[in-house]
Amino acid sequence: MPSTPRRPAQPAAASRAGDPGVRLGLHGDWDYALHLPLHYVDETRITPIAVLREGTAALVQARVRSAELGGARRQLRVRVDDDSGSLELRFFHVYPNWQRQYAVGKLMRIRGEPRRTLYGFEMVHPSCHASAADAPLPQRLTPVYPSAAGISQSWLRTAVAAALRRLDLREWLPDALLQRYALPAIGPSLELLHAPPADAELASLQARSHPAWRRIKFDELLAQQMAQQLARARRATLRAWPMATGGSALVQRLRAALPFALTPSQHACVEQIVADLQRAQPMHRLLQGDVGSGKTVVAALAAAHAVDSGFQCALMAPTDILAGQHLRKLADWLQPLGIGVAWLRGAQGRRERAAELARAASGEAALVVGTHAVIQQGVQFARLGLAIVDEQHRFGVAQRLSLRAKGGEREPHLLMMSATPIPRTLAMALFGDLDVSTIDGMPPGRTPVRTRVFDEARRDEVIERVCAQVRDGRQVYWVCPLIEEGETELRNAEAAFAELQAALGAHAALVGLLHGRMPAARKAEVMDAFAGGQLRLLVATTVIEVGVDVPAASLMVVEHAERFGLSQLHQLRGRVGRGGGAAECLLLFAPPLSATARARLQALRESADGFALANRDLELRGPGELLGQRQSGLQALRHADLRDDADLVAVARDAAVWLLQHDPAAAGLHLERWLGGGVDWLAA
Ligand code: ADP
Ligand code: MG
């Protein structure tokens, strides 16, 4: 809300260290120009008090009639009049100079939202400043920008206006393109969005459907689509080792040894991957499938094909636990076929590590499994042909690049796996430069997890149920929100652990505790004990979120479920019900629930389909959050909304092809403006 017209501090020149804008991610003039208002306030006209409307913010010009401090909370009440009526202003924070500020008889301009009371209208905490009766009113709507603590709107307004003045806002996209898609020019669009005239269509501006908004979204998507097309073209010039064509004996043997048959969609994914591996161009493929859909076996078959062709395969997973689990599973499957497996992780003894490194470097280990340790300096491969990244969104682009760099003379083929199902339109928009294989549905024999929601007040009932299952010899997960400093009101994993041990009495020894702050070796021990059945109740923070596979677990309780995202809860829930028997997930929440939290829990109760839930999540939250902040590069989509602007994605894709071909200079300028120096799209 605009406050008194204090002269704002002159904004520092763009990108100076300590510049408040940097905290908002604003570095250069273009960043400021593209920092678009959330909404606007109309200070272009004065509303007489008599025609104020409840709930509609308005600017009033009135004279102070009285001001007094009082009441239990020491509030300041100021009564003001204009020719048409009178209005009360209330303030809960009072500055020492209030008597001067609201001196009787002073003429003020007051902006706020009127509220009807028994005594007429009042405004709580309006913004006020002294004004001459004939002081000119702004000609344009006042923008309200996204900001952060300590960064005032007036500072931002001045900074943005200065950036717009410095920038060269001449059009750089060819007329033909703008005409084809009926888009307005960039300069007027930006000027309109930052300072709309008083008669602008406020509704379409706020809804971001105004043509000026459309131009901005189009530009953003155009940059993104061009970057993807360039990345794809660049990759087409890279060389990989083509792997053996035709069937692989090793793959046949592995398939025959598996205790289950592949589902048709797993089979299709293997075929797509193997076809890629046979090319001399590096594969760049995302394998996505709901949690529990069976991606690991697809990866193992791809690895077997690579190994049979004489290459090594590296598999990288984000945590020690997950990497350890892949190691066990892949070793079980592949070692009997004579494939050597090496193991690299963060916390590893010097001697063990040296031995594993030597086996990777000599090629004796055809498969190297590990965490980030796989991409560290000093890790060498004899002949790396295939790199697999599990839970790819947990890694940054730089990490994926360093894995690829381990290929040496030629690039390894790259397979990325993700359990965050991405709706198809979103996948197209975000990963236009990736090929995508999708495992639809689940392996046969799974019963959907029954999901129930419980108020924290019924905690005892839930605990009783957990104890009964443990006594019956079943396995149970108890998930707590992450331990965060200062969040003392949250039950942390340790408290729940003690509580459950006490509840289990004689069976207390069957309870294990797993959280992020434990040393890696201890975590692995606990996980192993749970996987082996020596522990029956595992109290864990979300370190179990990704990929853990303990088929016997049949019950999961999630505490403070309202704190988790929809996809996250779905992933968690996917940990149970893998053994074929009936499984249950109990979501405990602490009231009061926000409307979106309620909608999330309800969606989980009603659907077991990760793709449907991902779509719902998209509706509830928007794409940035769905994918998580860590998904580097994705923040690049700040303006376009993939739900509302799906049509623009297709338009931008065609426009990108055209522009790169017909006007490379304009294409280059556009990329420079939008992506600046270092945006991940180019490398991803
Ligand atoms: P995710 O896709 O979440 O990584 P996993 O690869 O861990 O899932 O597979 C989940 C479980 O399903 C594992 O125990 C795996 O062995 C099993 N599985 C995979 N494919 C099949 C199949 N076709 N039939 C039966 N079980 C399968
Ligand atoms: Mg997995």
XYZ file of C-alpha atoms in Angstrom, residues 9-626:
618
model
C 16.209 6.557 -1.236
C 17.740 6.611 -4.672
C 17.916 2.990 -5.821
C 21.452 1.757 -6.097
C 22.729 1.157 -9.598
C 21.594 -2.264 -10.678
C 23.447 -5.253 -9.324
C 25.597 -3.575 -6.715
C 26.403 -5.825 -3.780
C 24.104 -5.131 -0.860
C 21.450 -3.899 -3.260
C 18.079 -4.841 -1.735
C 16.876 -5.896 -5.188
C 19.359 -8.767 -5.149
C 17.308 -10.322 -2.377
C 14.408 -10.436 -4.816
C 16.610 -11.967 -7.492
C 16.879 -8.660 -9.348
C 20.329 -8.096 -10.780
C 20.117 -6.036 -13.937
C 17.730 -3.552 -15.498
C 15.870 -6.274 -17.362
C 15.199 -8.083 -14.120
C 13.576 -4.923 -12.778
C 11.613 -4.403 -15.978
C 10.288 -7.949 -15.690
C 9.501 -7.665 -11.999
C 5.802 -7.194 -12.654
C 3.159 -5.924 -10.238
C 1.000 -8.307 -8.254
C -1.855 -5.848 -8.400
C -2.580 -2.125 -8.517
C -4.158 0.484 -6.351
C -6.198 3.270 -7.779
C -5.123 6.651 -6.433
C -6.206 8.519 -9.494
C -9.444 9.790 -8.025
C -10.894 10.857 -4.724
C -14.050 9.200 -3.417
C -16.436 11.239 -1.229
C -16.965 9.534 2.130
C -20.716 9.326 1.525
C -20.267 7.011 -1.453
C -17.680 4.639 0.083
C -18.552 1.001 -0.363
C -17.845 -1.676 2.194
C -14.758 -3.676 1.247
C -13.807 -1.533 -1.763
C -10.528 0.255 -1.198
C -10.721 3.946 -1.951
C -8.843 7.212 -1.666
C -10.503 9.832 0.508
C -9.532 13.462 1.051
C -10.671 14.667 4.461
C -9.870 16.932 7.408
C -8.957 15.670 10.894
C -11.685 16.526 13.385
C -10.380 14.702 16.439
C -7.649 12.282 17.396
C -7.443 10.420 20.662
C -5.529 7.607 22.207
C -7.422 5.105 24.277
C -8.828 1.696 24.877
C -7.231 -1.396 26.351
C -4.849 -1.851 23.445
C -3.908 1.829 23.317
C -5.279 2.386 19.914
C -5.363 5.662 18.102
C -8.762 6.746 16.800
C -8.855 9.597 14.328
C -12.100 11.038 13.066
C -11.997 12.774 9.694
C -14.690 14.551 7.624
C -15.177 15.718 4.117
C -18.150 17.652 2.738
C -20.159 14.484 2.409
C -19.642 12.660 5.700
C -17.273 11.401 8.350
C -15.063 8.376 8.805
C -13.088 6.843 11.650
C -9.475 5.727 11.244
C -8.023 3.210 13.703
C -4.364 2.440 14.319
C -2.946 -0.189 16.627
C 0.670 0.914 16.272
C 1.098 4.470 17.362
C 4.111 6.668 16.739
C 5.113 9.175 19.443
C 4.432 12.121 17.167
C 0.815 11.166 16.508
C -0.544 14.418 17.835
C 1.351 16.391 15.256
C 0.708 13.853 12.537
C -3.060 13.994 13.062
C -3.404 17.599 14.196
C -7.006 18.788 14.202
C -7.877 20.649 11.003
C -5.157 19.020 8.920
C -6.147 17.985 5.397
C -5.124 14.440 4.485
C -5.344 11.912 1.724
C -6.299 8.568 3.143
C -6.333 5.256 1.358
C -7.815 2.113 2.836
C -10.607 -0.377 2.825
C -13.797 0.886 4.465
C -15.590 -1.342 6.926
C -19.068 -0.662 8.204
C -19.557 -0.349 11.981
C -22.416 0.792 14.188
C -21.101 4.338 13.900
C -20.589 4.488 10.155
C -17.497 3.593 8.150
C -14.045 3.004 9.573
C -10.666 2.153 8.083
C -8.088 0.134 10.005
C -4.495 1.117 9.333
C -5.139 3.153 6.211
C -2.182 4.836 4.581
C -2.352 8.580 5.184
C -0.451 11.631 4.245
C -0.949 15.364 4.603
C -1.944 16.975 1.371
C -2.789 20.335 -0.123
C -6.366 20.423 -1.376
C -5.227 20.910 -4.938
C -2.215 18.556 -4.932
C -2.283 16.721 -8.256
C -3.423 13.115 -8.278
C -1.399 10.412 -10.005
C -2.486 9.919 -13.623
C -1.829 6.200 -13.498
C -2.652 3.244 -11.310
C -0.063 2.586 -8.646
C 1.690 -0.801 -8.969
C 2.147 -3.094 -5.973
C 5.162 -5.333 -6.476
C 6.126 -8.674 -4.993
C 8.570 -7.754 -2.273
C 10.341 -8.964 0.832
C 10.727 -7.734 4.381
C 12.516 -4.406 4.492
C 12.077 -3.580 0.815
C 9.493 -0.865 0.462
C 7.094 -0.455 -2.399
C 8.286 3.070 -2.964
C 11.882 1.887 -3.311
C 10.792 -0.746 -5.802
C 8.664 1.703 -7.779
C 11.539 4.103 -8.131
C 13.974 1.319 -9.007
C 11.696 -0.150 -11.658
C 10.938 3.235 -13.199
C 14.655 4.039 -13.351
C 15.413 0.704 -14.993
C 12.684 1.260 -17.569
C 14.140 4.679 -18.402
C 17.635 3.260 -18.882
C 16.572 0.327 -21.019
C 16.303 0.337 -24.760
C 12.715 -0.765 -25.179
C 12.656 -0.722 -28.954
C 11.042 -3.797 -30.387
C 13.418 -6.596 -31.316
C 11.005 -9.284 -32.459
C 10.086 -9.088 -36.142
C 6.743 -7.503 -37.021
C 5.678 -10.585 -38.936
C 5.874 -12.663 -35.780
C 3.995 -10.175 -33.614
C 1.293 -9.798 -36.230
C 0.844 -13.517 -36.680
C 0.106 -13.952 -32.993
C -1.571 -10.566 -32.484
C 0.928 -9.489 -29.842
C 1.574 -5.882 -28.775
C 5.082 -4.373 -28.825
C 7.328 -4.927 -25.815
C 7.953 -1.299 -24.800
C 4.308 -0.239 -24.527
C 3.459 -3.582 -22.897
C 5.991 -3.088 -20.109
C 4.999 0.538 -19.625
C 1.375 -0.425 -19.397
C 1.994 -3.232 -16.916
C 4.098 -1.089 -14.594
C 1.942 2.032 -14.838
C -1.485 1.404 -16.336
C -3.603 4.438 -17.242
C -6.507 5.110 -14.905
C -8.985 3.686 -17.407
C -7.060 0.433 -18.054
C -8.970 -2.817 -17.849
C -8.079 -3.625 -14.297
C -9.783 -7.007 -14.317
C -7.756 -8.387 -17.206
C -4.573 -6.921 -15.757
C -5.151 -8.624 -12.437
C -6.146 -11.860 -14.156
C -3.005 -11.599 -16.272
C -4.986 -12.073 -19.444
C -4.522 -8.536 -20.776
C -2.698 -8.457 -24.161
C 0.310 -6.847 -22.462
C 0.529 -9.813 -20.099
C 0.146 -12.145 -23.022
C 3.147 -10.555 -24.657
C 5.266 -11.056 -21.546
C 4.219 -14.680 -21.134
C 4.774 -15.323 -24.799
C 8.265 -13.848 -24.559
C 9.110 -15.991 -21.575
C 7.888 -19.174 -23.215
C 9.579 -18.235 -26.480
C 12.922 -17.888 -24.702
C 12.430 -21.182 -22.954
C 11.399 -23.031 -26.092
C 14.296 -21.587 -28.093
C 16.752 -22.545 -25.380
C 15.415 -26.081 -25.431
C 15.593 -26.308 -29.194
C 19.155 -25.037 -29.131
C 20.080 -27.527 -26.437
C 18.597 -30.294 -28.487
C 20.451 -29.156 -31.600
C 23.684 -28.922 -29.655
C 23.204 -32.397 -28.296
C 22.665 -33.684 -31.813
C 26.257 -32.724 -32.563
C 27.596 -34.706 -29.597
C 28.831 -38.230 -30.003
C 28.189 -41.249 -27.818
C 29.281 -44.840 -28.226
C 26.547 -46.734 -30.011
C 25.767 -49.927 -28.154
C 25.186 -53.366 -29.580
C 22.167 -53.663 -31.817
C 19.848 -56.614 -31.603
C 18.997 -58.455 -28.407
C 21.425 -58.838 -25.553
C 21.990 -62.263 -24.039
C 22.613 -60.678 -20.652
C 19.296 -58.824 -20.795
C 17.543 -62.078 -21.657
C 19.178 -63.838 -18.733
C 18.279 -61.044 -16.332
C 14.669 -61.055 -17.474
C 14.509 -64.811 -17.052
C 15.967 -64.556 -13.546
C 13.514 -61.901 -12.316
C 10.848 -63.181 -9.927
C 8.185 -61.347 -11.935
C 7.298 -60.518 -15.522
C 7.636 -56.952 -16.783
C 4.413 -55.048 -17.281
C 3.712 -53.984 -20.875
C 4.654 -50.410 -20.120
C 7.909 -51.386 -18.393
C 8.647 -53.441 -21.460
C 7.904 -50.513 -23.774
C 10.196 -48.261 -21.714
C 13.053 -50.773 -21.935
C 12.617 -50.912 -25.700
C 12.683 -47.123 -26.017
C 15.818 -46.905 -23.921
C 17.616 -49.694 -25.748
C 16.777 -48.076 -29.087
C 18.385 -44.843 -27.828
C 21.469 -46.695 -26.601
C 22.061 -48.043 -30.069
C 22.516 -44.563 -31.514
C 25.729 -42.649 -31.818
C 24.001 -39.627 -30.292
C 23.780 -39.481 -26.537
C 20.444 -40.497 -25.074
C 18.772 -37.811 -22.972
C 15.734 -39.511 -21.598
C 13.499 -39.099 -18.580
C 11.938 -42.280 -17.242
C 8.951 -41.276 -15.179
C 6.614 -43.481 -13.295
C 4.581 -43.200 -10.164
C 6.217 -44.211 -6.954
C 6.379 -48.007 -6.801
C 5.758 -48.418 -10.511
C 9.020 -50.314 -10.935
C 11.589 -48.001 -12.471
C 14.576 -49.745 -10.912
C 14.198 -52.909 -12.932
C 13.963 -50.880 -16.125
C 17.223 -49.189 -15.153
C 18.800 -52.563 -14.387
C 17.866 -53.902 -17.814
C 19.301 -50.796 -19.480
C 22.480 -51.309 -17.455
C 22.651 -54.954 -18.511
C 22.396 -53.931 -22.143
C 25.219 -51.421 -21.747
C 27.413 -53.920 -19.927
C 26.757 -56.594 -22.526
C 27.903 -54.100 -25.159
C 31.202 -53.704 -23.337
C 30.484 -50.483 -21.443
C 30.300 -49.433 -17.837
C 27.219 -47.991 -16.234
C 27.062 -45.498 -13.349
C 23.993 -45.049 -11.189
C 23.691 -42.005 -8.950
C 21.041 -41.555 -6.242
C 20.531 -38.564 -3.943
C 20.957 -40.225 -0.525
C 23.123 -42.926 1.007
C 20.035 -44.892 1.936
C 18.628 -44.869 -1.536
C 21.949 -45.571 -3.205
C 22.507 -48.419 -0.740
C 19.178 -49.882 -1.627
C 19.880 -49.708 -5.340
C 23.192 -51.348 -4.662
C 21.583 -54.274 -2.874
C 18.902 -54.728 -5.475
C 21.149 -54.376 -8.497
C 23.847 -56.534 -6.962
C 21.236 -59.238 -6.278
C 20.134 -59.148 -9.869
C 23.386 -58.507 -11.696
C 26.157 -60.155 -9.702
C 24.823 -63.676 -10.387
C 25.230 -62.805 -14.064
C 28.901 -62.085 -13.527
C 28.660 -58.281 -13.461
C 31.056 -56.601 -11.027
C 29.536 -53.820 -8.908
C 31.417 -50.993 -7.170
C 30.027 -48.760 -4.442
C 30.862 -45.109 -3.769
C 29.275 -43.003 -1.103
C 29.922 -39.942 1.015
C 30.959 -41.550 4.279
C 33.325 -44.288 3.277
C 36.666 -45.427 4.663
C 39.762 -44.346 2.737
C 40.898 -47.856 1.987
C 37.473 -49.092 0.905
C 37.035 -46.074 -1.304
C 40.446 -46.527 -2.939
C 39.617 -50.144 -3.735
C 36.237 -49.231 -5.244
C 37.829 -46.412 -7.258
C 40.397 -48.814 -8.656
C 37.681 -51.242 -9.723
C 35.805 -48.441 -11.492
C 38.948 -47.167 -13.207
C 40.065 -50.592 -14.389
C 36.627 -51.498 -15.655
C 36.510 -54.545 -13.365
C 33.331 -53.088 -11.930
C 30.954 -52.779 -14.850
C 28.391 -51.077 -12.636
C 29.224 -48.250 -10.239
C 26.495 -47.263 -7.784
C 26.669 -44.324 -5.414
C 25.664 -40.899 -4.240
C 27.247 -37.595 -5.281
C 30.499 -39.401 -4.568
C 30.232 -40.810 -8.097
C 30.810 -37.420 -9.685
C 33.683 -36.301 -7.501
C 37.106 -35.619 -8.873
C 39.275 -38.668 -8.881
C 36.464 -40.974 -9.934
C 37.440 -42.465 -13.249
C 35.828 -44.963 -15.498
C 37.463 -47.238 -18.012
C 34.600 -46.930 -20.471
C 31.491 -45.234 -19.162
C 28.659 -45.758 -21.616
C 25.508 -45.139 -19.594
C 24.815 -42.792 -16.693
C 21.600 -43.201 -14.708
C 20.347 -40.565 -12.275
C 17.605 -41.581 -9.861
C 15.273 -38.931 -8.447
C 16.774 -36.586 -10.969
C 15.025 -33.507 -9.586
C 17.146 -33.788 -6.459
C 20.242 -33.047 -8.481
C 21.256 -29.784 -10.057
C 22.130 -29.387 -13.667
C 25.804 -28.994 -12.787
C 25.802 -32.393 -11.116
C 24.206 -34.079 -14.091
C 26.782 -32.379 -16.293
C 29.692 -33.622 -14.227
C 28.346 -37.136 -14.468
C 28.225 -36.803 -18.219
C 31.760 -35.468 -18.243
C 32.939 -38.774 -16.787
C 32.440 -40.320 -20.216
C 35.800 -39.165 -21.477
C 36.211 -39.116 -25.238
C 32.502 -39.453 -25.935
C 29.389 -38.595 -23.949
C 27.679 -41.321 -21.986
C 24.000 -41.934 -22.615
C 21.923 -40.328 -19.886
C 18.831 -41.812 -18.268
C 17.073 -39.759 -15.629
C 14.412 -41.224 -13.387
C 11.713 -39.344 -11.568
C 8.874 -40.418 -9.321
C 7.324 -36.985 -9.404
C 4.870 -37.617 -12.156
C 4.731 -34.601 -14.352
C 1.508 -34.033 -16.260
C 2.058 -34.304 -19.957
C 1.520 -30.654 -20.889
C 3.925 -29.612 -18.201
C 6.505 -32.178 -19.265
C 6.284 -30.871 -22.797
C 6.727 -27.308 -21.736
C 9.480 -27.927 -19.232
C 11.377 -30.768 -20.788
C 10.893 -30.078 -24.461
C 14.516 -31.057 -24.927
C 14.119 -34.409 -23.204
C 12.635 -37.608 -24.462
C 10.186 -39.013 -21.980
C 9.292 -42.641 -21.246
C 6.437 -43.224 -18.870
C 5.553 -46.309 -16.863
C 1.770 -46.233 -16.658
C 0.113 -47.968 -13.795
C 1.486 -50.366 -11.231
C 2.797 -53.902 -11.333
C -0.013 -56.394 -10.825
C -1.052 -57.510 -7.362
C -0.958 -54.164 -5.586
C -3.947 -53.221 -3.520
C -4.396 -49.488 -3.308
C -3.393 -48.045 0.026
C -6.427 -47.146 2.108
C -5.955 -43.578 3.244
C -7.669 -42.064 6.274
C -7.417 -38.664 7.848
C -7.353 -38.157 11.626
C -7.492 -35.103 13.808
C -4.503 -34.914 16.159
C -7.029 -35.198 18.983
C -7.417 -38.864 18.045
C -3.717 -39.548 18.334
C -4.173 -42.203 21.039
C -6.439 -44.198 18.789
C -3.832 -44.080 16.040
C -1.061 -45.128 18.402
C -3.181 -48.046 19.592
C -3.589 -49.197 16.018
C 0.136 -48.945 15.372
C 0.910 -50.996 18.470
C -1.573 -53.678 17.465
C 0.092 -54.038 14.072
C 3.553 -54.194 15.576
C 2.433 -56.874 18.046
C 0.973 -58.793 15.089
C 4.402 -58.860 13.474
C 3.669 -56.257 10.756
C 5.882 -53.351 9.822
C 4.943 -49.719 10.255
C 6.383 -46.325 9.265
C 5.763 -43.303 11.471
C 6.694 -40.146 9.601
C 7.341 -36.794 11.274
C 7.972 -33.417 9.715
C 11.622 -32.420 9.535
C 13.257 -31.259 12.703
C 13.644 -27.560 12.308
C 15.217 -25.272 14.798
C 12.787 -23.011 16.542
C 9.802 -25.115 15.670
C 9.347 -26.327 19.181
C 5.619 -26.698 18.863
C 6.125 -29.505 16.381
C 6.554 -32.945 17.761
C 9.842 -33.984 16.386
C 10.894 -37.471 15.559
C 12.658 -37.943 18.864
C 9.583 -37.148 20.915
C 7.430 -39.471 18.832
C 10.059 -42.175 19.142
C 9.987 -41.977 22.944
C 6.213 -41.874 22.985
C 5.855 -44.952 20.800
C 8.481 -46.892 22.714
C 6.563 -46.205 25.893
C 3.294 -47.256 24.264
C 4.805 -50.525 23.089
C 6.161 -51.439 26.509
C 7.677 -54.895 26.212
C 8.083 -54.476 22.460
C 9.942 -51.166 22.749
C 13.079 -52.667 21.248
C 11.272 -53.072 17.942
C 11.144 -49.306 17.411
C 13.842 -47.577 15.371
C 14.567 -43.905 14.770
C 15.820 -42.368 11.546
C 16.418 -38.679 10.959
C 18.534 -36.465 8.793
C 20.963 -35.437 11.501
C 22.150 -38.942 12.287
C 25.537 -40.042 10.948
C 25.253 -41.865 7.623
C 26.516 -45.169 8.980
C 23.935 -45.158 11.760
C 21.173 -44.363 9.269
C 22.190 -47.293 7.087
C 22.192 -49.599 10.135
C 18.688 -48.583 11.124
C 17.409 -48.894 7.584
C 18.948 -52.320 7.218
C 17.420 -53.466 10.478
C 14.007 -52.303 9.311
C 14.406 -53.882 5.867
C 15.534 -57.095 7.564
C 12.539 -57.134 9.909
C 14.506 -56.785 13.173
C 12.800 -53.421 13.614
C 9.072 -53.289 13.090
C 8.255 -49.652 13.686
C 10.390 -47.016 12.019
C 9.992 -43.446 13.243
C 11.471 -41.260 10.552
C 11.639 -37.759 9.200
C 11.166 -37.535 5.481
C 14.552 -39.136 4.830
C 12.410 -42.079 3.771
C 10.621 -39.952 1.233
C 12.440 -41.149 -1.799
C 12.635 -44.612 -3.149
C 12.902 -46.771 -0.043
C 11.499 -50.227 -0.729
C 10.508 -52.426 2.207
C 7.764 -54.622 0.745
C 6.539 -55.970 4.096
C 5.556 -52.544 5.474
C 1.773 -52.300 5.611
C 0.923 -49.213 7.659
C 2.133 -45.650 7.533
C 1.260 -42.806 9.864
C 2.141 -39.254 8.852
C 2.156 -36.651 11.593
C 1.326 -33.058 10.759
C 0.218 -34.196 7.344
C -1.024 -30.653 6.716
C 2.597 -29.551 6.517
C 3.443 -31.766 3.588
C 2.763 -31.169 -0.074
C 0.409 -33.360 -2.012
C 3.069 -35.035 -4.131
C 5.237 -35.535 -1.102
C 2.445 -37.295 0.773
C 1.717 -39.434 -2.222
C 5.378 -40.417 -2.443
C 5.443 -41.245 1.230
C 2.319 -43.317 0.988
C 3.909 -45.247 -1.875
C 6.275 -46.805 0.695
C 3.528 -49.109 1.936
C 1.457 -51.685 0.154
C 4.339 -53.015 -1.886
C 4.090 -56.536 -0.536
C 0.716 -57.356 -2.028
C -1.313 -57.359 1.228
C -3.762 -54.706 2.365
C -2.099 -51.482 3.414
C -3.156 -48.336 5.167
C -1.988 -44.760 5.473
C -3.199 -42.607 8.362
C -2.770 -38.882 7.990
C -2.735 -37.051 11.304
C -3.368 -33.333 11.125
C -3.322 -30.524 13.633
C -6.305 -28.200 13.250
C -7.180 -25.635 12.080
C -6.709 -26.741 8.490
C -6.362 -24.177 5.734
C -8.642 -24.616 2.746
C -5.821 -25.880 0.539
C -4.516 -28.275 3.192
C -8.022 -29.681 3.504
C -8.256 -30.043 -0.275
C -4.889 -31.807 -0.355
C -5.817 -34.351 2.295
C -9.129 -34.977 0.642
C -7.504 -35.524 -2.755
C -5.224 -38.109 -1.176
C -8.105 -39.910 0.408
C -9.918 -40.061 -2.893
C -7.195 -40.926 -5.377
C -4.266 -43.316 -5.550
C -3.182 -42.227 -9.008
C -0.018 -40.148 -8.949
C -0.737 -38.495 -12.272
C -4.245 -37.469 -11.266
C -2.849 -36.160 -7.980
C -0.107 -34.265 -9.751
C -2.764 -32.551 -11.840
C -4.711 -31.714 -8.722
C -1.561 -30.429 -7.107
C -0.995 -28.230 -10.097
C -4.456 -26.769 -9.618
C -3.910 -26.201 -5.939
C -0.445 -24.786 -6.083
C 0.933 -23.972 -9.504
C 3.794 -25.625 -11.342
C 6.780 -24.042 -9.634
C 5.895 -25.561 -6.322
C 4.847 -28.880 -7.746
